[in-house]
mmCIF file of C-alpha atoms and ligand atoms in Angstrom:
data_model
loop_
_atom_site.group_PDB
_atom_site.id
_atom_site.type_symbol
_atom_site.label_atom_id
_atom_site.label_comp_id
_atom_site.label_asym_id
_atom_site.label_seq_id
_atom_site.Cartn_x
_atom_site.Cartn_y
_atom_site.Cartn_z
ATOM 1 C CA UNK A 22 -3.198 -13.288 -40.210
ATOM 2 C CA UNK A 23 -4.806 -10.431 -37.771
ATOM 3 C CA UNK A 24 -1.660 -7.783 -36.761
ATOM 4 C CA UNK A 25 -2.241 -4.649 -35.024
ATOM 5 C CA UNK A 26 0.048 -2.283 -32.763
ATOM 6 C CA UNK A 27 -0.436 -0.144 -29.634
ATOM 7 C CA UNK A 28 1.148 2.328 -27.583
ATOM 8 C CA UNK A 29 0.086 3.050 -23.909
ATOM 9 C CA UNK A 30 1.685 4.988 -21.385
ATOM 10 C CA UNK A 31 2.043 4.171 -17.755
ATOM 11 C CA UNK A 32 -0.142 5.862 -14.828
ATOM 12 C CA UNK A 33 0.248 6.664 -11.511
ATOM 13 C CA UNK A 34 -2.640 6.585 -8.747
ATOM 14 C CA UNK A 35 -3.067 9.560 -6.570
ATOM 15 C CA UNK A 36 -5.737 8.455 -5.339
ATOM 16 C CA UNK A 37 -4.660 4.530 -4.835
ATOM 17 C CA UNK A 38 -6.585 1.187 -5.645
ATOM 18 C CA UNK A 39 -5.878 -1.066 -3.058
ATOM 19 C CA UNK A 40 -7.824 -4.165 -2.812
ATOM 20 C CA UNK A 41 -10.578 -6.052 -5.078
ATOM 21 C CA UNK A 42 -14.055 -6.982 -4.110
ATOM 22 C CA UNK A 43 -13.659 -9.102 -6.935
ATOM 23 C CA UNK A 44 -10.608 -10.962 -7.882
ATOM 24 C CA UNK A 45 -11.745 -12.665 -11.254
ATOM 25 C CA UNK A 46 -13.414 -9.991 -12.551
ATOM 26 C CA UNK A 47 -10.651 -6.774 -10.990
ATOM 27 C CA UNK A 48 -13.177 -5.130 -9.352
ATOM 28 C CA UNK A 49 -11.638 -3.127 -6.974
ATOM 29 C CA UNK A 50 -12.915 -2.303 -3.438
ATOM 30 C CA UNK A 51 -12.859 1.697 -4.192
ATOM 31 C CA UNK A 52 -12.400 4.736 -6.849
ATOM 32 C CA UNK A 53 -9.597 5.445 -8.081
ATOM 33 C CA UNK A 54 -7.699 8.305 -9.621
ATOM 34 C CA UNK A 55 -4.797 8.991 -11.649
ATOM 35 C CA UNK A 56 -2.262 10.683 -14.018
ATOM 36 C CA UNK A 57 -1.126 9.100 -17.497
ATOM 37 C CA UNK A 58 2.449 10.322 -17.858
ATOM 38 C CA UNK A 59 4.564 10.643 -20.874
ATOM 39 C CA UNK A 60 7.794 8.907 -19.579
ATOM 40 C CA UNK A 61 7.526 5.358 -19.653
ATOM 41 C CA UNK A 62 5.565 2.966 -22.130
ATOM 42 C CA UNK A 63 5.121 -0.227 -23.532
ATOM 43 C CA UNK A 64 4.584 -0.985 -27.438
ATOM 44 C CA UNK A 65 2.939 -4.305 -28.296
ATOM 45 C CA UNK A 66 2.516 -6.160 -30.956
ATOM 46 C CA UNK A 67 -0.021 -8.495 -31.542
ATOM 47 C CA UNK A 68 -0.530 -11.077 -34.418
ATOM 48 C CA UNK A 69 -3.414 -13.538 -34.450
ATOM 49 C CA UNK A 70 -2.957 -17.077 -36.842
ATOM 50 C CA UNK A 71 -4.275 -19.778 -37.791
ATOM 51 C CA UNK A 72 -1.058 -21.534 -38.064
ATOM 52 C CA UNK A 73 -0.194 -20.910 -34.338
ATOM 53 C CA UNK A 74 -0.891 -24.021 -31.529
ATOM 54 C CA UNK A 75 0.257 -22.032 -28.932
ATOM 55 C CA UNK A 76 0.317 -18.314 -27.821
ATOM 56 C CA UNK A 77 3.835 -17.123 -27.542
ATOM 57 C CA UNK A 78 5.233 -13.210 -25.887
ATOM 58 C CA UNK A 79 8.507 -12.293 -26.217
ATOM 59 C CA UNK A 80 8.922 -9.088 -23.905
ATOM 60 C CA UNK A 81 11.929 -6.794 -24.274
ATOM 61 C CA UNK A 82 12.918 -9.088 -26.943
ATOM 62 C CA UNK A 83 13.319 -11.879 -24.697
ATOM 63 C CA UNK A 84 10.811 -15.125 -25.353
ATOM 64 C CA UNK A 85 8.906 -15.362 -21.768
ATOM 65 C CA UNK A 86 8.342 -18.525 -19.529
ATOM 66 C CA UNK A 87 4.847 -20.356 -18.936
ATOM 67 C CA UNK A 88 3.883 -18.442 -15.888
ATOM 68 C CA UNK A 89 4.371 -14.866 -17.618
ATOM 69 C CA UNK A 90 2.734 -16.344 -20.732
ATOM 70 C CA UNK A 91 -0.267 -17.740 -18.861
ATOM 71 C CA UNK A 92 -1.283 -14.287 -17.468
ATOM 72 C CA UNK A 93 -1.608 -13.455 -21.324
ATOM 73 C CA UNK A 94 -2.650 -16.492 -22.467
ATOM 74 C CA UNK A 95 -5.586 -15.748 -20.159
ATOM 75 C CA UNK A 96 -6.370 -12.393 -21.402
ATOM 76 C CA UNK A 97 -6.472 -13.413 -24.881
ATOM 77 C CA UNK A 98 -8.661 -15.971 -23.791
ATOM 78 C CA UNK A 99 -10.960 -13.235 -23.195
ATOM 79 C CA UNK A 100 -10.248 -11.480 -26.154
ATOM 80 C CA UNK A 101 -11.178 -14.732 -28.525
ATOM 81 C CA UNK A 102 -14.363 -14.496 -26.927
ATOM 82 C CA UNK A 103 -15.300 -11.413 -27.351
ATOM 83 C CA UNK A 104 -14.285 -12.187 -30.663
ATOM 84 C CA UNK A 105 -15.637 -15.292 -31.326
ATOM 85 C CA UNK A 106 -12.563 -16.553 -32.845
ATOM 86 C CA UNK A 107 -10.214 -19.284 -31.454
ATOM 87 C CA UNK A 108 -6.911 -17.908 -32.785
ATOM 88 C CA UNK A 109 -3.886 -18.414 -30.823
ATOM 89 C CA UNK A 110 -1.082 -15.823 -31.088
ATOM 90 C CA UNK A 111 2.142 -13.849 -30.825
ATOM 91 C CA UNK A 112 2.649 -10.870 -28.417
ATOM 92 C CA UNK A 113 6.084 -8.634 -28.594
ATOM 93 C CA UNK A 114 6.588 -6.107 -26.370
ATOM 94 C CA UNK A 115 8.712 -3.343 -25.727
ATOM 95 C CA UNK A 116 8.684 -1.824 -22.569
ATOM 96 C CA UNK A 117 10.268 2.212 -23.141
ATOM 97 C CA UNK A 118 11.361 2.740 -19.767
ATOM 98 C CA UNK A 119 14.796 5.388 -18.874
ATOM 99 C CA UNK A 120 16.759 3.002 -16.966
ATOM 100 C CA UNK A 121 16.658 -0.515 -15.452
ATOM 101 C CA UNK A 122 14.592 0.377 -13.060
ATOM 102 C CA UNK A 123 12.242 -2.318 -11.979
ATOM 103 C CA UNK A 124 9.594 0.280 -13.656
ATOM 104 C CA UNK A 125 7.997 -2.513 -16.003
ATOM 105 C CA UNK A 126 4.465 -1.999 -15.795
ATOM 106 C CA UNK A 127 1.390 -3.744 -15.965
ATOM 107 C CA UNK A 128 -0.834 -0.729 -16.447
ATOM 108 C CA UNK A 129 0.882 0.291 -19.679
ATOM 109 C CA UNK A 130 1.716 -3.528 -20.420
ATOM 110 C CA UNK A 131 -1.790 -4.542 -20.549
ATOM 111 C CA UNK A 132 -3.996 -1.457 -21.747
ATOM 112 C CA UNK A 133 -1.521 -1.553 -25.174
ATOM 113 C CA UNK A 134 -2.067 -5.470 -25.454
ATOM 114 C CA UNK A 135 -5.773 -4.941 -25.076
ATOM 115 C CA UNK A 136 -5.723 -2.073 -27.947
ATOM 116 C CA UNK A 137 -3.524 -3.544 -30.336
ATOM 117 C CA UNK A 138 -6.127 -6.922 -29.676
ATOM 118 C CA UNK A 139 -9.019 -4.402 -30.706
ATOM 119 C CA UNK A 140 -7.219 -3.431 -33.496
ATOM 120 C CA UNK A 141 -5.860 -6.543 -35.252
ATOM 121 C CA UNK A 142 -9.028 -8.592 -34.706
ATOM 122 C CA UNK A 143 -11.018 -5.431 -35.464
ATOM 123 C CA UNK A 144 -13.723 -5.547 -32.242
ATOM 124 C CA UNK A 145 -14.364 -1.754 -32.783
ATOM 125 C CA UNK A 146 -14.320 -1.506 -28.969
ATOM 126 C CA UNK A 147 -14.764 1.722 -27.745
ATOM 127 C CA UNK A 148 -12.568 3.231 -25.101
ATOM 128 C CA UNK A 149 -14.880 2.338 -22.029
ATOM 129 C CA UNK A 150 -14.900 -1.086 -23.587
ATOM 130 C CA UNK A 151 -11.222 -1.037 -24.186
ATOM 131 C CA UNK A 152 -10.900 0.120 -20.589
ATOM 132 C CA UNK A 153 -13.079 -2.564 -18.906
ATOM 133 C CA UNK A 154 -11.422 -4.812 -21.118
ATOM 134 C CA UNK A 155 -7.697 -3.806 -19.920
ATOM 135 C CA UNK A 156 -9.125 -4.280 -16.341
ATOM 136 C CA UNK A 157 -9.828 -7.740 -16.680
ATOM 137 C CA UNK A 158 -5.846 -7.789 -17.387
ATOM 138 C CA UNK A 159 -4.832 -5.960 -14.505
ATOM 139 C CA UNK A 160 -6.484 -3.089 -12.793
ATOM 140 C CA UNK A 161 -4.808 -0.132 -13.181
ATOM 141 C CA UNK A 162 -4.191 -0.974 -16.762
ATOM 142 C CA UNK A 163 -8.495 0.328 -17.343
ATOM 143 C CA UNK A 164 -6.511 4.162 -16.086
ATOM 144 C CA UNK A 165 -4.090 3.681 -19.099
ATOM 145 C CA UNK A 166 -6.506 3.544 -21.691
ATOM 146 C CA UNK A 167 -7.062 7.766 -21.418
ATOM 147 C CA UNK A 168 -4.656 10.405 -21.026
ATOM 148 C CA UNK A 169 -4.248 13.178 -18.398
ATOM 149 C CA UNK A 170 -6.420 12.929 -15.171
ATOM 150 C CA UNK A 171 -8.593 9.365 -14.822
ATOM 151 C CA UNK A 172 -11.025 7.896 -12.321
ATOM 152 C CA UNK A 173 -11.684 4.468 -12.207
ATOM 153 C CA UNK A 174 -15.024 3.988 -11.721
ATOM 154 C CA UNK A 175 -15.321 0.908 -8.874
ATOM 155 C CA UNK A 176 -18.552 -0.502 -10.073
ATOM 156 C CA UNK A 177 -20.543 -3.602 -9.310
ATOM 157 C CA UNK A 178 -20.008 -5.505 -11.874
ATOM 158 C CA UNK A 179 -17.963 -6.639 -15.078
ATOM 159 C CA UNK A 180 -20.150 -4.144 -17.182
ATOM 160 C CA UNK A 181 -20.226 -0.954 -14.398
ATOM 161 C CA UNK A 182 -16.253 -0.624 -13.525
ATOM 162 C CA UNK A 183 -14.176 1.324 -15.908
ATOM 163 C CA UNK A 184 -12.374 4.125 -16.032
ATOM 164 C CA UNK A 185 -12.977 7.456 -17.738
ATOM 165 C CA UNK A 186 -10.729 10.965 -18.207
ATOM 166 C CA UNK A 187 -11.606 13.482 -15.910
ATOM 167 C CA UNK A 188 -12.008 17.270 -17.581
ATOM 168 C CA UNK A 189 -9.070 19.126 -15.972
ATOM 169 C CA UNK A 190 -9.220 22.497 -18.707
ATOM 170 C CA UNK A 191 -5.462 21.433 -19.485
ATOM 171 C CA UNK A 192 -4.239 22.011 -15.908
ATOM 172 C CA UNK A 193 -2.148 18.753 -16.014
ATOM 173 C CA UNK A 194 -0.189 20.291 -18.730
ATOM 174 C CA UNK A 195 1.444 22.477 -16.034
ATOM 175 C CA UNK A 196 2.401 19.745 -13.525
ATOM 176 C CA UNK A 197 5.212 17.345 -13.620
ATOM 177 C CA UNK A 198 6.075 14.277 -11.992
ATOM 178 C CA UNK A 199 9.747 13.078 -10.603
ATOM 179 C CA UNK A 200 10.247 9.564 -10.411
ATOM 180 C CA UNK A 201 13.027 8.724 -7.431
ATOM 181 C CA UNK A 202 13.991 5.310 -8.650
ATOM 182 C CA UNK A 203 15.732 3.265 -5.520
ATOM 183 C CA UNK A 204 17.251 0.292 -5.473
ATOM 184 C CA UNK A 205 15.834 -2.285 -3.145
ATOM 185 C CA UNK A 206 17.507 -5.131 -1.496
ATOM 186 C CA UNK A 207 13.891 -6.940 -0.511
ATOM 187 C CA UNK A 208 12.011 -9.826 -1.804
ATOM 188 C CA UNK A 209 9.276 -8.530 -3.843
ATOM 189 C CA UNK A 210 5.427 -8.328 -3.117
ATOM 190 C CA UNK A 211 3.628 -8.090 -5.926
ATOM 191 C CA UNK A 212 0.883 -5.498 -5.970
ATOM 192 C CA UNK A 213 -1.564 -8.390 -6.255
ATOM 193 C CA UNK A 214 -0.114 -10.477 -3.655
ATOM 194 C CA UNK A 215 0.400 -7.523 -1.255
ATOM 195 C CA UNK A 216 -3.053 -5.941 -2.279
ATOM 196 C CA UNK A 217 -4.494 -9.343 -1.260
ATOM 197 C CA UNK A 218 -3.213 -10.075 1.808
ATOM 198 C CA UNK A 219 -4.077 -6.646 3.383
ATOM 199 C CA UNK A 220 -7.839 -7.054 2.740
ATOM 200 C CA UNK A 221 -8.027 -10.393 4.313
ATOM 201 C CA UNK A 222 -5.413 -9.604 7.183
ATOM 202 C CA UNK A 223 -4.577 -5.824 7.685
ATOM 203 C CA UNK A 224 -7.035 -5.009 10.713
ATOM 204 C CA UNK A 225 -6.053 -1.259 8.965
ATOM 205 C CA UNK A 226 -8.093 -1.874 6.165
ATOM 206 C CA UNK A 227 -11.179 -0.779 7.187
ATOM 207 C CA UNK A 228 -9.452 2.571 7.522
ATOM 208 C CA UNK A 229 -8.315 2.712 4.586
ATOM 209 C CA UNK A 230 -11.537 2.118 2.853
ATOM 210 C CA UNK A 231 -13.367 4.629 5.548
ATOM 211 C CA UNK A 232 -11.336 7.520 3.971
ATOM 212 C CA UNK A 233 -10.732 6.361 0.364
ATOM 213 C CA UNK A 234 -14.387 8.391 -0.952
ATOM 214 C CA UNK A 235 -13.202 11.234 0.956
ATOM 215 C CA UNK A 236 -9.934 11.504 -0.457
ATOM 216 C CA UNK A 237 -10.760 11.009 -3.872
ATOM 217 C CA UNK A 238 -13.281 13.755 -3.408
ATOM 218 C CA UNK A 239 -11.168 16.278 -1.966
ATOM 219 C CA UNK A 240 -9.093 15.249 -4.998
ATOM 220 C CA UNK A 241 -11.632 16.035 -7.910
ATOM 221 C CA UNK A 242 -12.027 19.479 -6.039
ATOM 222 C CA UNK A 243 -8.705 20.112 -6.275
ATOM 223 C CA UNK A 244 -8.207 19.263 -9.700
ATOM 224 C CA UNK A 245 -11.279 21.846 -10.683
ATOM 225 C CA UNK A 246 -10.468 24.196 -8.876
ATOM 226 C CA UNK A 247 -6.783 23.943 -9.833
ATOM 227 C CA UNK A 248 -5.678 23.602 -6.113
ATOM 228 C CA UNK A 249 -1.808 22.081 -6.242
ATOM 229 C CA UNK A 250 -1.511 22.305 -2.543
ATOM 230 C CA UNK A 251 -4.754 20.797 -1.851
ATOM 231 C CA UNK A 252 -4.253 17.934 -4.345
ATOM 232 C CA UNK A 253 -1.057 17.365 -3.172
ATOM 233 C CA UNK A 254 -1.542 16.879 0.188
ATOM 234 C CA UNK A 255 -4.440 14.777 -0.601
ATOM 235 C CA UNK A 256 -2.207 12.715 -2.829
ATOM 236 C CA UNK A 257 0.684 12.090 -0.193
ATOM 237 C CA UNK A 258 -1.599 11.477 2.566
ATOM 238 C CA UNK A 259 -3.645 8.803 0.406
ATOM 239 C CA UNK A 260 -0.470 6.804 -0.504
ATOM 240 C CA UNK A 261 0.529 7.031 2.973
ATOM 241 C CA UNK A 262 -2.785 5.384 4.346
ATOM 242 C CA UNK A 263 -2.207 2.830 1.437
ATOM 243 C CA UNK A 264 1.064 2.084 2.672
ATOM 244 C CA UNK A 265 -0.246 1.928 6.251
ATOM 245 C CA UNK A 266 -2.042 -0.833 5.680
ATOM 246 C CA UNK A 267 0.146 -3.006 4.844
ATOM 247 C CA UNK A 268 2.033 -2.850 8.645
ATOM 248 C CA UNK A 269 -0.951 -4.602 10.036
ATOM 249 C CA UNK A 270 -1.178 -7.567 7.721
ATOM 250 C CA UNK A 271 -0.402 -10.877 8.381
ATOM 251 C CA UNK A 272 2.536 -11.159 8.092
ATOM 252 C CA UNK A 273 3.523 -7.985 7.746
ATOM 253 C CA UNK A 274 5.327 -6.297 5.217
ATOM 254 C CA UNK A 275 6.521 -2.686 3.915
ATOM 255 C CA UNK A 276 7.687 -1.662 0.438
ATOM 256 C CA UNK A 277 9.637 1.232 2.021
ATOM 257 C CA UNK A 278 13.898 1.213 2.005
ATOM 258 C CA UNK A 279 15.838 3.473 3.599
ATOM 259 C CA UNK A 280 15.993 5.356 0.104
ATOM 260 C CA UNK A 281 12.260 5.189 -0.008
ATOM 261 C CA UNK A 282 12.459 7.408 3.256
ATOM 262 C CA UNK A 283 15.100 10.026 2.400
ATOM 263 C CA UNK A 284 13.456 10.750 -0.193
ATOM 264 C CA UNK A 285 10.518 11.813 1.700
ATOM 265 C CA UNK A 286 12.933 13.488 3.942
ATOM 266 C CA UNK A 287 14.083 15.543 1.195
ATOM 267 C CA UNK A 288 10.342 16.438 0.203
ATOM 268 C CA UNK A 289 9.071 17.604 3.533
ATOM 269 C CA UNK A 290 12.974 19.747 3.333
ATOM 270 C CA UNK A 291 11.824 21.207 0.229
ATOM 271 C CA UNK A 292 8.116 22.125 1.761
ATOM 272 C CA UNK A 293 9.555 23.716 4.370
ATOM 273 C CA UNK A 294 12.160 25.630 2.202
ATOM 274 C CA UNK A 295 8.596 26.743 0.337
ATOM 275 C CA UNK A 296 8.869 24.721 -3.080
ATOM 276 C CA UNK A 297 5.587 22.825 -2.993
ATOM 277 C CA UNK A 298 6.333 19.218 -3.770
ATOM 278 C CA UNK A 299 4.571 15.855 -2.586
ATOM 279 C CA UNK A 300 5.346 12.464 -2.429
ATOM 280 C CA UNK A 301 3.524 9.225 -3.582
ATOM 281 C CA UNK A 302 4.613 5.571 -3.554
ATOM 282 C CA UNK A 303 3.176 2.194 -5.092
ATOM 283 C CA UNK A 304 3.832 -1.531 -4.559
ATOM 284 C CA UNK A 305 8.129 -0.340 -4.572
ATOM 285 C CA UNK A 306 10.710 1.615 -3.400
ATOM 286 C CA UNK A 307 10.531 3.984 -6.019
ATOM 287 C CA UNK A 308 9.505 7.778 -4.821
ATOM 288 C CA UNK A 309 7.176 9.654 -7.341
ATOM 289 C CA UNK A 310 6.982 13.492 -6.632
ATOM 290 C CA UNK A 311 4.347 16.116 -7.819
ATOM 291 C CA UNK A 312 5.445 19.091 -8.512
ATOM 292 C CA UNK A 313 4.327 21.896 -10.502
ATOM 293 C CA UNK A 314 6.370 22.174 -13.835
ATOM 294 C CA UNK A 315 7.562 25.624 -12.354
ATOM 295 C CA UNK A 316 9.699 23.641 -9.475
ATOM 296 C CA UNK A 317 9.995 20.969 -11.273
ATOM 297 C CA UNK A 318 14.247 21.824 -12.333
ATOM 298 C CA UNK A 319 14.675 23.403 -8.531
ATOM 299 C CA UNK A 320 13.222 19.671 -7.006
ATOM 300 C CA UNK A 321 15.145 17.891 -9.073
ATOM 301 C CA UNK A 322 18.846 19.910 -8.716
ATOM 302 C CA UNK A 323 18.013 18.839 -4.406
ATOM 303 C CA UNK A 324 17.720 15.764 -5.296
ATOM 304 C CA UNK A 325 20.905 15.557 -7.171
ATOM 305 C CA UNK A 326 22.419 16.248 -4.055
ATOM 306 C CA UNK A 327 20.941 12.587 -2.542
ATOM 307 C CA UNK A 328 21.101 10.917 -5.348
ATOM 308 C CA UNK A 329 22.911 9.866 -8.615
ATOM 309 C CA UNK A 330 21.214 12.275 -11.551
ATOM 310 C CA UNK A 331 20.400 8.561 -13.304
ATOM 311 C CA UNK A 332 18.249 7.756 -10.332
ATOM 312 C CA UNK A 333 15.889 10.491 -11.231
ATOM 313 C CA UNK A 334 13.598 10.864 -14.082
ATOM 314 C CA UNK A 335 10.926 13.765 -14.638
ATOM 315 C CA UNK A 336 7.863 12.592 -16.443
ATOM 316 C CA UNK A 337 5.176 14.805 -17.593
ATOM 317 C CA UNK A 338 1.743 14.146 -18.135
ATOM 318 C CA UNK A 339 0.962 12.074 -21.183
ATOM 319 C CA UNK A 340 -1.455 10.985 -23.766
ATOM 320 C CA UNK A 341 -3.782 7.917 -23.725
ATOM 321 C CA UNK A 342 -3.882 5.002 -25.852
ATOM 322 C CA UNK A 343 -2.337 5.230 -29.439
ATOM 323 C CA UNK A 344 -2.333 2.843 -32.308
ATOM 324 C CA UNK A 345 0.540 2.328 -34.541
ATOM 325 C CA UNK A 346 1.371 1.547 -38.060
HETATM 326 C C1 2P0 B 1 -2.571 1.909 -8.159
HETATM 327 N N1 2P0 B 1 -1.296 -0.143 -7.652
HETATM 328 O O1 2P0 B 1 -3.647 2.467 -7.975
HETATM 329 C C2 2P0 B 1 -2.134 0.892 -7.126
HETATM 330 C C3 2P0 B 1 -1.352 1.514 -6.019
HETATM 331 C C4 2P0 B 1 -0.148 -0.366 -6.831
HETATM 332 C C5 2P0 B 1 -0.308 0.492 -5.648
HETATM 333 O O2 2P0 B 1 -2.677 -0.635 -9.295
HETATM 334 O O3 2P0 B 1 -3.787 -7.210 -9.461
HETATM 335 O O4 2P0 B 1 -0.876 -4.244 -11.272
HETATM 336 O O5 2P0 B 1 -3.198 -6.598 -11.798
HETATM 337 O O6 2P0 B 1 -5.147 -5.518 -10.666
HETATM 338 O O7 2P0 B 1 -3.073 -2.991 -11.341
HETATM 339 C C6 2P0 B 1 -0.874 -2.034 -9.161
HETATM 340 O O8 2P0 B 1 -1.729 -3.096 -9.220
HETATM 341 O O9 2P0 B 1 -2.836 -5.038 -9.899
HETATM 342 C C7 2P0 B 1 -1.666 -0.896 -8.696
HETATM 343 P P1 2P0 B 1 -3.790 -6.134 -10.488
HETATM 344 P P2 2P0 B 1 -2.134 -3.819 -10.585
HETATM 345 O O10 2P0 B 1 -1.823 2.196 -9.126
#
């Protein structure tokens, strides 16, 4: 029997990865760049045997169905060859998230399934391999492999596209981030479907892709220089373009409610009552604000006055990758 245990914490883009130039391999069509946060996180267990005939996950305690198991029946596919072993196996789960949110996430989901794989078969990866590795699961899950700032490195190829921490002196220890989580009424589009169908439909794209360099490196100035406004605007007006996009596909489709928007209402309100605060969104409703730590109590007592207290969260941001006992 092979066990091991990992810990990973989710990530949010700033700079957004939308699209793949590859969809076997993740590649994705541009740079990324990110914060690891502290809030929410996924614990998973992973035990390789000989006695198994099939691989089994129980998430959340709950023993999942074929399609959910197939998506991680095909990572450790990958795993048992970089292993060289043919081991089927058990994956448990835990997803730590405040409320039930709809805040399960692949990033954290699959960078702790890839490091508790490295650590029960014991591949010795190192963290870039661990981090190309958790690609191959799901994109954004290469970010969760480090803590604090991370690029994702596009790449060419399986070997060239990872992601690696980006040297901030610490200043992410002073920001915070507020999670706005709204209910939604719609049918879901799954970050993979919706990411798909805008590259092959949105005649926005190309926009998109036109700015992403220059965002990202207006971003990685800010971050040196320590620039919150400049990062933040960068950051809002990124995930806007991102959600742009996906008005021109065909067919069409937002993941913007009407919370979504008062939300970033009650942002461009606090701007103009001079707290500095920015809004991001990914493939949900959900609002995620950066703020500096300062604000972050004075952001989040206006929002109580929108929303119900257990509809907002403040994350900080948090460490990469850790192996348990
Ligand atoms: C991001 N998102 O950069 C972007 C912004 C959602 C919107 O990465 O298909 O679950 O498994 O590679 O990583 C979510 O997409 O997609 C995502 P796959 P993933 O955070």
């Amino acid at each position: 029997m092979h066990k091991g245990r990992a810990r990973a914490f989710t990530n949010i883009a700033l700079i957004k990865y939308w699209g793949k130039k590859d969809e076997t391999l993740i590649l994705p069509m541009n740079n990324s760049l990110s914060l690891t946060l502290d809030a929410f996180y996924t614990e998973t267990e992973v035990i390789f045997n000989e006695t198994f005939t099939q691989d089994t996950f129980y998430l959340d305690g709950v023993l999942q169905d074929e399609k959910a198991t197939k998506k991680i029946s095909q990572f450790l596919d990958l795993v048992r060859e970089i292993a060289k072993k043919n081991l089927y196996a058990q994956v448990t789960s835990e997803n730590f998230v405040p409320t039930a949110a709809g805040l399960a996430s692949s990033a954290s989901g699959l960078a702790a399934l890839a490091a508790a794989s490295n650590e029960a078969l014991k591949l010795q990866l190192s963290e870039t391999d661990l981090s190309r590795l958790a690609r191959r699961g799901s994109g954004s899950a290469c970010r969760s492999i480090f803590g604090g700032f991370v690029e994702w490195e596009q790449g060419i190829d399986d070997h060239s596209s990872y992601a690696t921490p980006l040297s901030s002196d610490h200043w992410e220890d002073d920001l915070a981030m507020l999670f706005v989580l709204v209910n939604d009424q719609q049918k879901d589009v799954s970050s993979r479907d919706g990411m798909y169908r805008t590259v092959t439909t949105s005649s926005f794209y190309p926009g998109w892709l036109a700015d992403a360099p220059k965002d990202l490196a207006t971003a990685k100035k800010a971050i040196q220089e320590k620039d919150f406004i400049a990062l933040g605007e960068v950051t809002e007006a990124n995930g806007l373009k991102m959600h742009g996009t996906t008005l021109a596909a065909v067919p069409p489709f937002t993941y913007w409610s009407p919370d979504s928007l008062k939300a970033m209402q009650a942002v461009r309100k606090l701007r103009a009552d001079g707290i500095n605060c920015y809004f991001t969104m990914d493939a949900g409703p959900n609002v995620k604000i950066l703020v500096e730590k300062k604000n972050s109590k004075d952001v989040k007592k206006y929002l109580e006055t929108l929303f119900d207290s257990s509809q907002l969260v403040c994350a900080y941001a948090g460490p990469g990758i850790e192996i348990l006992k």
